[in-house]
GROMACS .gro file of C-alpha atoms in nm:
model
  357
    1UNK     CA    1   0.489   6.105  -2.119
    2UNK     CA    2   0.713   6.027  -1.822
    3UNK     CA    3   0.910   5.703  -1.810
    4UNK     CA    4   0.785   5.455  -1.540
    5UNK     CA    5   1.129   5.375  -1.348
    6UNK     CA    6   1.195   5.053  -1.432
    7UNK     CA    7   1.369   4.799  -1.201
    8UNK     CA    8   1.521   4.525  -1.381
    9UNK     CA    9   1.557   4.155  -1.287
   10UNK     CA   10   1.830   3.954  -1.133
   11UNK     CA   11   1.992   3.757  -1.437
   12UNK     CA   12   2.142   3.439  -1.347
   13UNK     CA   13   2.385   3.290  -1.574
   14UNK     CA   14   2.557   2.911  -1.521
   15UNK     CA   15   2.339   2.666  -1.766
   16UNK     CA   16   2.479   2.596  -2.086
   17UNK     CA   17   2.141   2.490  -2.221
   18UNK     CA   18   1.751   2.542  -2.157
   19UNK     CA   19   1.624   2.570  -1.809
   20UNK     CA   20   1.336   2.372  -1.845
   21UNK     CA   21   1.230   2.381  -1.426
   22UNK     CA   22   1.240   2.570  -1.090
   23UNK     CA   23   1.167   2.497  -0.759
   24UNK     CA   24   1.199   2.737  -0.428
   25UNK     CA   25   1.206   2.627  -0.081
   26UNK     CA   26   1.018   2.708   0.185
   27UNK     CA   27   1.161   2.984   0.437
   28UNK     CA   28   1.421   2.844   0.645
   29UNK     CA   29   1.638   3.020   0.914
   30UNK     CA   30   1.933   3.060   0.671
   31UNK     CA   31   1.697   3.199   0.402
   32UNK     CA   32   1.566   3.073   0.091
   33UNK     CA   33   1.681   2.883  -0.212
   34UNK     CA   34   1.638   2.791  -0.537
   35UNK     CA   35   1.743   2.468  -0.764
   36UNK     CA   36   1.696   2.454  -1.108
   37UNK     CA   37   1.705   2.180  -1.370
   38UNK     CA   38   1.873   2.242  -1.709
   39UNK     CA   39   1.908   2.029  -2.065
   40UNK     CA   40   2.279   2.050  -1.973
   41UNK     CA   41   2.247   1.747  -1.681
   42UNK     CA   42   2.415   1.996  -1.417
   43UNK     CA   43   2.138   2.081  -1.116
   44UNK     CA   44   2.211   2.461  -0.947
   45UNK     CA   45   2.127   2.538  -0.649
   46UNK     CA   46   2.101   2.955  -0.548
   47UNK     CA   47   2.046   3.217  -0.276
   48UNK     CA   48   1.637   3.247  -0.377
   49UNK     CA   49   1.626   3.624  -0.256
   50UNK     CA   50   1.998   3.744  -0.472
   51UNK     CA   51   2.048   3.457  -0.734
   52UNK     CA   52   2.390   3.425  -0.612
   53UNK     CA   53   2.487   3.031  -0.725
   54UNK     CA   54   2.591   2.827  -0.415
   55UNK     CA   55   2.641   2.482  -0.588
   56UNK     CA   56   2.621   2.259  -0.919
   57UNK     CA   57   2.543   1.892  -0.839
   58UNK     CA   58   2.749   1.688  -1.074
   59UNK     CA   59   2.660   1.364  -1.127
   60UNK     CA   60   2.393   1.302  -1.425
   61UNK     CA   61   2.431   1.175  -1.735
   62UNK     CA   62   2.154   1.305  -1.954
   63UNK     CA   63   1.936   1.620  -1.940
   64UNK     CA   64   1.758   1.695  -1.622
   65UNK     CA   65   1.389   1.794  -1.649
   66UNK     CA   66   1.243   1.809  -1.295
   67UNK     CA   67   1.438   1.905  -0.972
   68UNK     CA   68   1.338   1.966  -0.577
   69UNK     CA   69   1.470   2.091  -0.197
   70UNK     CA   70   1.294   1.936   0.054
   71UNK     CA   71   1.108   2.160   0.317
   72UNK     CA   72   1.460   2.208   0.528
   73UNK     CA   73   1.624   2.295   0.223
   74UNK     CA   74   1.876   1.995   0.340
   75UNK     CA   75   1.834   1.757   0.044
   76UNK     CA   76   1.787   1.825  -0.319
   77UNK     CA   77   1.582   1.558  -0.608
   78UNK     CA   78   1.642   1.518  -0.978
   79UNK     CA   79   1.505   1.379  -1.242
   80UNK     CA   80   1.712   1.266  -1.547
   81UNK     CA   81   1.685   1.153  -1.861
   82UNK     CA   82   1.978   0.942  -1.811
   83UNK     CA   83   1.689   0.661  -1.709
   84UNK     CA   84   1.741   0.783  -1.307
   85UNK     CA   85   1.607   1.032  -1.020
   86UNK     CA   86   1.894   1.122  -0.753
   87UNK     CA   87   1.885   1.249  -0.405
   88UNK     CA   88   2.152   1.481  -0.305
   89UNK     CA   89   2.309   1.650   0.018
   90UNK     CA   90   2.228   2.020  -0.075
   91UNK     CA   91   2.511   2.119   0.193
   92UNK     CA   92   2.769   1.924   0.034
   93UNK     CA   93   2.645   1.838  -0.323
   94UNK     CA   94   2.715   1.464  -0.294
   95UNK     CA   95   2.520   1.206  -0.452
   96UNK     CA   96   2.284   1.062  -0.131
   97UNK     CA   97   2.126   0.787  -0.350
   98UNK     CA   98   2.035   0.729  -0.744
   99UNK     CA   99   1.676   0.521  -0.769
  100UNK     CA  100   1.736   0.381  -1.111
  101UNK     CA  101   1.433   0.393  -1.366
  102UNK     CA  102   1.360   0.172  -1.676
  103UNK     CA  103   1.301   0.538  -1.852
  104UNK     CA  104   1.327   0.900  -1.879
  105UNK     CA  105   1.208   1.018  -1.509
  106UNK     CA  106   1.001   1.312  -1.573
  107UNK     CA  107   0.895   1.444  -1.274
  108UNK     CA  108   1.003   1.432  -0.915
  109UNK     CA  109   0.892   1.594  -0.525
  110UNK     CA  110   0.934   1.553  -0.177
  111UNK     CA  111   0.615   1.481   0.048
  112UNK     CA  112   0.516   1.782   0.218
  113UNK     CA  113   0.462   1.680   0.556
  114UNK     CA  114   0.799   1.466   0.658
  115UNK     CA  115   0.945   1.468   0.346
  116UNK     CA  116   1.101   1.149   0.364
  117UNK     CA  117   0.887   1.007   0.059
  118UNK     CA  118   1.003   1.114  -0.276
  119UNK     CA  119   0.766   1.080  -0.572
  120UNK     CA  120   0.871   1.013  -0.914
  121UNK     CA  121   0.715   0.947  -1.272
  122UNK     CA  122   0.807   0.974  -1.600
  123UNK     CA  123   0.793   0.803  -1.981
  124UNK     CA  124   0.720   0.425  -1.843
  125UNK     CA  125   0.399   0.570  -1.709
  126UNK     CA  126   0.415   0.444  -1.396
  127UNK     CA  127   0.445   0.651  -1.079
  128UNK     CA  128   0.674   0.535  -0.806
  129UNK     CA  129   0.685   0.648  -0.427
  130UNK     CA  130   1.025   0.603  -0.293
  131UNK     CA  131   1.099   0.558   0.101
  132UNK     CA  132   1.392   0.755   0.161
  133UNK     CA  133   1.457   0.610   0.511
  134UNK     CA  134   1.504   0.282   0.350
  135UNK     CA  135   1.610   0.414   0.030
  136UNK     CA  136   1.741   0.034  -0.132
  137UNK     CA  137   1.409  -0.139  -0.085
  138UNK     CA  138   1.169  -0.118  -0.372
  139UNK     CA  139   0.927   0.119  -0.423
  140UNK     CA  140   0.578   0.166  -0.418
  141UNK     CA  141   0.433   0.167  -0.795
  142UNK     CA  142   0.133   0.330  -0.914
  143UNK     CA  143   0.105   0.226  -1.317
  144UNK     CA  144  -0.228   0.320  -1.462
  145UNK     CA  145  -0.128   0.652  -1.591
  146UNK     CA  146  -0.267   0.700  -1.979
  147UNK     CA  147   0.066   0.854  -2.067
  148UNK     CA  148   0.440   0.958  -1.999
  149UNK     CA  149   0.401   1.101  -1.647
  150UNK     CA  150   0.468   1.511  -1.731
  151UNK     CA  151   0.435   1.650  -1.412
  152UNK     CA  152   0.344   1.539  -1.010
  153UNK     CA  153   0.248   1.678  -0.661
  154UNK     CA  154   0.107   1.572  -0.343
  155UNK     CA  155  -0.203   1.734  -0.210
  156UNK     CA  156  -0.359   1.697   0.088
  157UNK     CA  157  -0.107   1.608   0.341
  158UNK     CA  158   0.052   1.346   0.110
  159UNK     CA  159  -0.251   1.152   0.115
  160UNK     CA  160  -0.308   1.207  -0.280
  161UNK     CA  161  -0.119   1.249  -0.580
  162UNK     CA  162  -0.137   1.487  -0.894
  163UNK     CA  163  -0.024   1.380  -1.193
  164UNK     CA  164  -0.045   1.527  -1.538
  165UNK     CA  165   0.035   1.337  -1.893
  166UNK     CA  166   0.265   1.439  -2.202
  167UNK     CA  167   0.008   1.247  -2.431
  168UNK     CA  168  -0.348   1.333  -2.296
  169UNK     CA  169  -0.541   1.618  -2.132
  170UNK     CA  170  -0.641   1.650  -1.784
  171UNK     CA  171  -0.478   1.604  -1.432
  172UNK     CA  172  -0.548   1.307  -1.251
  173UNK     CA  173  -0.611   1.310  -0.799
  174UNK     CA  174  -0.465   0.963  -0.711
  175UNK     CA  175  -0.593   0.838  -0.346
  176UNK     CA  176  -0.208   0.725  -0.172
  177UNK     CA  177  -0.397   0.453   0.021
  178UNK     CA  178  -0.581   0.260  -0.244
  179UNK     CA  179  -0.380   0.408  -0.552
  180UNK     CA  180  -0.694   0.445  -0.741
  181UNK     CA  181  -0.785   0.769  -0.985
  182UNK     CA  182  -0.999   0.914  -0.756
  183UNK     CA  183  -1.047   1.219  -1.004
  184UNK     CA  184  -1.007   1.354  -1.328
  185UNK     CA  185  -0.952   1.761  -1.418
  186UNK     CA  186  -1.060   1.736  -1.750
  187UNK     CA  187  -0.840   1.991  -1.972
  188UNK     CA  188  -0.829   2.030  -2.358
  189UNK     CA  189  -0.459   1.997  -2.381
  190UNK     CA  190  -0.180   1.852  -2.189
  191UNK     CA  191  -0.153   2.000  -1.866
  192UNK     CA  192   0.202   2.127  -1.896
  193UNK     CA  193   0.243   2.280  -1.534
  194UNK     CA  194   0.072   2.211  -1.202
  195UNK     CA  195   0.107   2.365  -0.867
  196UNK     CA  196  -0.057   2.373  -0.543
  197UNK     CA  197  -0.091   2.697  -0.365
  198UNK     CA  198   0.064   2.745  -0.031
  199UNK     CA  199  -0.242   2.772   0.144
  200UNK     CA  200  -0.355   2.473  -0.006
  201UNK     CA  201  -0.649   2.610  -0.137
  202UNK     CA  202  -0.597   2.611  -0.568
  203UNK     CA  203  -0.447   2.409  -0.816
  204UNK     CA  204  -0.296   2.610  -1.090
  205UNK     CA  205  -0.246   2.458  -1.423
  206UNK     CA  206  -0.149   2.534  -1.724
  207UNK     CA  207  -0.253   2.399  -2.051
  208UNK     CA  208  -0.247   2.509  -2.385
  209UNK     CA  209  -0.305   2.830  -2.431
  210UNK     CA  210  -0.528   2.867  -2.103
  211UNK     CA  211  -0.423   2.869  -1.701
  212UNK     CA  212  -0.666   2.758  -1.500
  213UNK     CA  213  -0.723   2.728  -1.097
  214UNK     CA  214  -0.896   2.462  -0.932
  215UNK     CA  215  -1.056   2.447  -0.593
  216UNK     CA  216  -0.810   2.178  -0.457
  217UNK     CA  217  -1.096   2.053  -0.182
  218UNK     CA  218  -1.370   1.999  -0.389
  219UNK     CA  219  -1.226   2.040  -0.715
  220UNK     CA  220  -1.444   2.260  -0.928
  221UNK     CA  221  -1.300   2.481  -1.185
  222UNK     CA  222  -1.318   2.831  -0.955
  223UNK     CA  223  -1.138   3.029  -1.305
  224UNK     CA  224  -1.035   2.984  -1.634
  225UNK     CA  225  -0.798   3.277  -1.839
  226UNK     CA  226  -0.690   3.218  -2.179
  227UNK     CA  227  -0.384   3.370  -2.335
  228UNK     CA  228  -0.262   3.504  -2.702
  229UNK     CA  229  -0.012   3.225  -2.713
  230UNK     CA  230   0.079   2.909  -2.553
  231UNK     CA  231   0.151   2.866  -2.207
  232UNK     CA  232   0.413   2.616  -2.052
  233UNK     CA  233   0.414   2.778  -1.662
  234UNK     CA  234   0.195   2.966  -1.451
  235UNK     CA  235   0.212   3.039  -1.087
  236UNK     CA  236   0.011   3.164  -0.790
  237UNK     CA  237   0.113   3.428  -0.608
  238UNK     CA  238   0.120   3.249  -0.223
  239UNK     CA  239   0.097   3.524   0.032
  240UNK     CA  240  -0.266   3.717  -0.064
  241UNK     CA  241  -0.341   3.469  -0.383
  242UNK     CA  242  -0.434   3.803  -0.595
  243UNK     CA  243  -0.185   3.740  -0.846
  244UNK     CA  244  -0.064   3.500  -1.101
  245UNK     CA  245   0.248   3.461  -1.329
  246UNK     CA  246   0.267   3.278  -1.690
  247UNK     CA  247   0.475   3.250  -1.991
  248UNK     CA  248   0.556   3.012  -2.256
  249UNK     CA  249   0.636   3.055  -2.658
  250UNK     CA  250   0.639   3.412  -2.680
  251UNK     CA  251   0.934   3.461  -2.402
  252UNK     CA  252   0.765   3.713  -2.184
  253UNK     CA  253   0.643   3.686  -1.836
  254UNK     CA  254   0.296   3.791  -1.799
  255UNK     CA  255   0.172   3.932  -1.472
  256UNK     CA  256  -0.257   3.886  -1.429
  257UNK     CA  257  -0.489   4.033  -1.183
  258UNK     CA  258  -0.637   3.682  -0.990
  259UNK     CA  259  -0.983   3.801  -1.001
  260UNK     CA  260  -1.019   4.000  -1.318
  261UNK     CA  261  -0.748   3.830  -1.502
  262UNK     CA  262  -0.660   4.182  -1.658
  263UNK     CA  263  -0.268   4.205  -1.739
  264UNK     CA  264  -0.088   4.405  -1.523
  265UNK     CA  265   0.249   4.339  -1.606
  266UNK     CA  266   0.430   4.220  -1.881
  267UNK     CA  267   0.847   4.136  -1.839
  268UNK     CA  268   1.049   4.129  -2.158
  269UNK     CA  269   1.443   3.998  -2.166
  270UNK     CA  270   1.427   3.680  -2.210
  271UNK     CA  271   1.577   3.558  -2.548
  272UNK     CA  272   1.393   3.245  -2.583
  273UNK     CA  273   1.084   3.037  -2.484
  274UNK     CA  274   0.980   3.089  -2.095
  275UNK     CA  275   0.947   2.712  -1.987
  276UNK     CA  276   0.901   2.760  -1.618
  277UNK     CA  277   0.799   2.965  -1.380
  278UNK     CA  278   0.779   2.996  -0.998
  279UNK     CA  279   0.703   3.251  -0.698
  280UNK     CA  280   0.938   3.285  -0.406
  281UNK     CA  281   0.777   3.155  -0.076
  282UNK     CA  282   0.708   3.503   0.035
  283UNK     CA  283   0.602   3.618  -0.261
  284UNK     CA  284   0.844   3.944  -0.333
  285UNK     CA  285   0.949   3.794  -0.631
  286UNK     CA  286   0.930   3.561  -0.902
  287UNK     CA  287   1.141   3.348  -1.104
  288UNK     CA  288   1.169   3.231  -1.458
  289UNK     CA  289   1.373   3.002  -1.639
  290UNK     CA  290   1.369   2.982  -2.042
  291UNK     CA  291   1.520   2.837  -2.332
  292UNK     CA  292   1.775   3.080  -2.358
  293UNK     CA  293   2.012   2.913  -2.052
  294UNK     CA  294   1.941   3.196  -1.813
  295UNK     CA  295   1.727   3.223  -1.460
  296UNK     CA  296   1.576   3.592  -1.472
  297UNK     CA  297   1.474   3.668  -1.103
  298UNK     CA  298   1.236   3.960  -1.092
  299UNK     CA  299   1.080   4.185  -0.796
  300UNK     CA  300   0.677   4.182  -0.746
  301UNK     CA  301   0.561   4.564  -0.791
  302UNK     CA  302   0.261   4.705  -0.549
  303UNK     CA  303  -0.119   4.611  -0.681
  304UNK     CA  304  -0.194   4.886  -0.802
  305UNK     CA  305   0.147   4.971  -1.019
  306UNK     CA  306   0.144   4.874  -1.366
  307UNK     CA  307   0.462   4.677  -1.399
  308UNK     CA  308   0.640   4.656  -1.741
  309UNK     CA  309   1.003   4.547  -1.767
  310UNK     CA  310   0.986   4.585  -2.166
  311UNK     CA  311   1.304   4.804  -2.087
  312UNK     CA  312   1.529   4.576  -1.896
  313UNK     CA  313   1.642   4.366  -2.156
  314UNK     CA  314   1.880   4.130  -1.990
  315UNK     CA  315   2.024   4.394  -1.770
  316UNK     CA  316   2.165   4.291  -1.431
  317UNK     CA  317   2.127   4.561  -1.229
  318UNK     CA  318   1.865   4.797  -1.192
  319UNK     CA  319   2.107   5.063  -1.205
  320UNK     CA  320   2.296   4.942  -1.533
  321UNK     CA  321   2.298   5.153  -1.819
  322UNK     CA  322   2.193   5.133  -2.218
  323UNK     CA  323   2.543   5.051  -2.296
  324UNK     CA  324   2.548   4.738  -2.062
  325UNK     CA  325   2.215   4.639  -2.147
  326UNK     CA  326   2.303   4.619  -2.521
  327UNK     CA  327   2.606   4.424  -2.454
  328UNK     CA  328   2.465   4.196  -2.182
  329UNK     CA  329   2.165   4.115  -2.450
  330UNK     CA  330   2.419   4.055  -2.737
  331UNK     CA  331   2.590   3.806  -2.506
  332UNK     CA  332   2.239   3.606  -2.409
  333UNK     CA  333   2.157   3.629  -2.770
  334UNK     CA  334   2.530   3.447  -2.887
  335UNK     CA  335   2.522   3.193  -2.608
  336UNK     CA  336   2.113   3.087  -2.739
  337UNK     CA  337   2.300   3.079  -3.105
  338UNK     CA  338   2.584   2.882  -2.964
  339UNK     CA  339   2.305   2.654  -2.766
  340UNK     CA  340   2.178   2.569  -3.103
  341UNK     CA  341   2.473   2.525  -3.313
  342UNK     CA  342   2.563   2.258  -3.019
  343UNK     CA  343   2.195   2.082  -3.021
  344UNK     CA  344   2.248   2.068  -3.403
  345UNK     CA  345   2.615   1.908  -3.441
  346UNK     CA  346   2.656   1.705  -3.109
  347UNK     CA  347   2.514   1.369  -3.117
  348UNK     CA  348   2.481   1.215  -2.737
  349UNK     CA  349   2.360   0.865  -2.650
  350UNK     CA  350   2.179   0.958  -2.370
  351UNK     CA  351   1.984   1.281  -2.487
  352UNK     CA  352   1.879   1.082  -2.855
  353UNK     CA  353   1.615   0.932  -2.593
  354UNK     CA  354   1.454   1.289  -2.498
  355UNK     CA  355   1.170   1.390  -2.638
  356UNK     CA  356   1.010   1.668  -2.518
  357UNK     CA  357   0.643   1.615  -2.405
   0.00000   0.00000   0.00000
């Protein structure tokens, strides 16, 4: 049997540590971009269509586990576990403003419509909505969350909030206005990721072993797909909604069929745990981030092509050849050992206080 030609994925190297989140912006007139947060405190920001690395904003103290460009791709958000969340000039990489926590910050977004709130949670359970046109008066606090805040969104044209837990299952709809639980999504596990779709119309979750979409209107369960092994990201695909991405402990990136949820795709190179995943605005491709310090980048084949990547294997071009490959996995594979040998030895104030949720 013939080969299938195989095109591998854009490998983007920079974090020292895990890449535990990713976030695309919206199309803009100078492109696309992506920022991604990393156990090694140090933001990156990157050309979403090549991978090419623009900027590192310097400035935290502890790992970073959620990060953000608002809808102009003009300002980037972080959250730390250095007890802050940080807005930053994503032309210049300067520190705009730090909103100091009592607490690892968790979570963080821009509102979608002016995006001049920024929304923030994390382990003191409370979630806080920061005016970023006054950014030095105090924020608005939400605090009846039944957990560590894990993961937030606005839905709705900022007029609720989604918020997940570390400690308990389901994702809770907050009303804005009244800041009330208007809602619970009852899951069996922590919900571990949560996105809206672009069109507004599903919330995708993952929990688990199971990803699961949500009718974001009227909020019925509309599907439900369990998978062999636990799942820490999953992702919509925005344009026709007829895919979905996810991956977690078993470091692949699974494509599914929406409908059918029949695996179409699988995408090996990854040397470690997948912890996040996310689609480009457009849809052509797809990003992952994992434990093993790298950003793998990776084009969406047509419907009806069965995609499997099995081959690629940390390559960076789609035109590199077994003898790169090998060497290009035997270098991902030393800097995960080296990743470990550091978590094991080094002893840091700040990251003593992380606990992954």
């Amino acid at each position: 049997m013939d080969k299938k030609k195989v095109v591998a994925p854009l490998v983007c190297h920079g974090h020292s540590r895990p890449v535990v989140d990713l976030s695309y912006s919206p199309i803009t007139p100078d492109g696309f971009f992506l920022i991604s947060a990393s156990k090694d405190s140090t933001p990156m920001l990157r050309n979403g269509e090549t991978g090419d690395w623009i900027g590192t904003f310097e400035g935290h103290k502890g790992a970073v586990w959620s990060c953000c460009l608002d809808k102009h791709a003009l300002r980037a958000a972080s959250a730390s576990a250095d007890f802050s969340a940080k807005l930053w000039d994503a032309l210049t990489g300067d520190v705009l403003h730090s909103f100091d926590h009592k607490h690892i910050v968790r979570a963080c977004v821009f509102s979608e419509q002016d995006t001049n709130l920024l929304l923030t949670g994390g382990f003191e359970k409370i979630l806080r909505i920061f005016d970023l046109n006054r950014p030095d008066a105090p924020p608005r606090e939400i605090d009846s969350s039944p957990g560590s805040v894990r993961t937030v969104a606005w839905l709705h044209s900022d007029q609720t909030i989604l918020s997940s837990s570390g400690d308990a299952g389901g994702l809770r709809l907050w009303d804005v206005r009244s800041g009330k639980v208007v809602q619970i999504l009852e899951t069996k596990f922590p919900v571990t990721s949560a996105e809206v779709s672009q069109d507004g119309r599903y919330i995708t979750t993952a929990d688990g072993s199971s990803v699961k979409f949500w009718d974001a209107n009227h909020f019925g369960l509309v599907k439900s797909h369990d998978l062999p092994c636990k799942v820490e990201s999953a992702s919509l695909e925005p344009k026709f909604g007829n895919r979905f991405i996810a991956g977690g402990e078993d470091m692949w990136v699974h494509v599914f069929d929406f409908h059918t949820g029949e695996e179409i795709g699988c995408n090996k190179g990854h040397h470690g745990p997948v912890h996040c995943l996310r689609f480009s605005p457009g849809g052509e491709s797809y990003a992952s981030g994992s434990e093993d310090g790298t950003i793998r980048i990776w084009q969406l084949g047509p419907l009806g092509q069965i995609e499997d990547n099995s081959t690629a294997n940390g390559s960076t071009t789609a035109n590199a050849n077994d003898g790169i490959s090998e060497v290009t996995q035997k270098i991902d594979e030393l800097a995960v050992s080296e990743t470990k040998k550091m978590e094991e030895t080094q002893v840091d104030g700040v990251e003593q206080k992380v606990v992954d949720a």
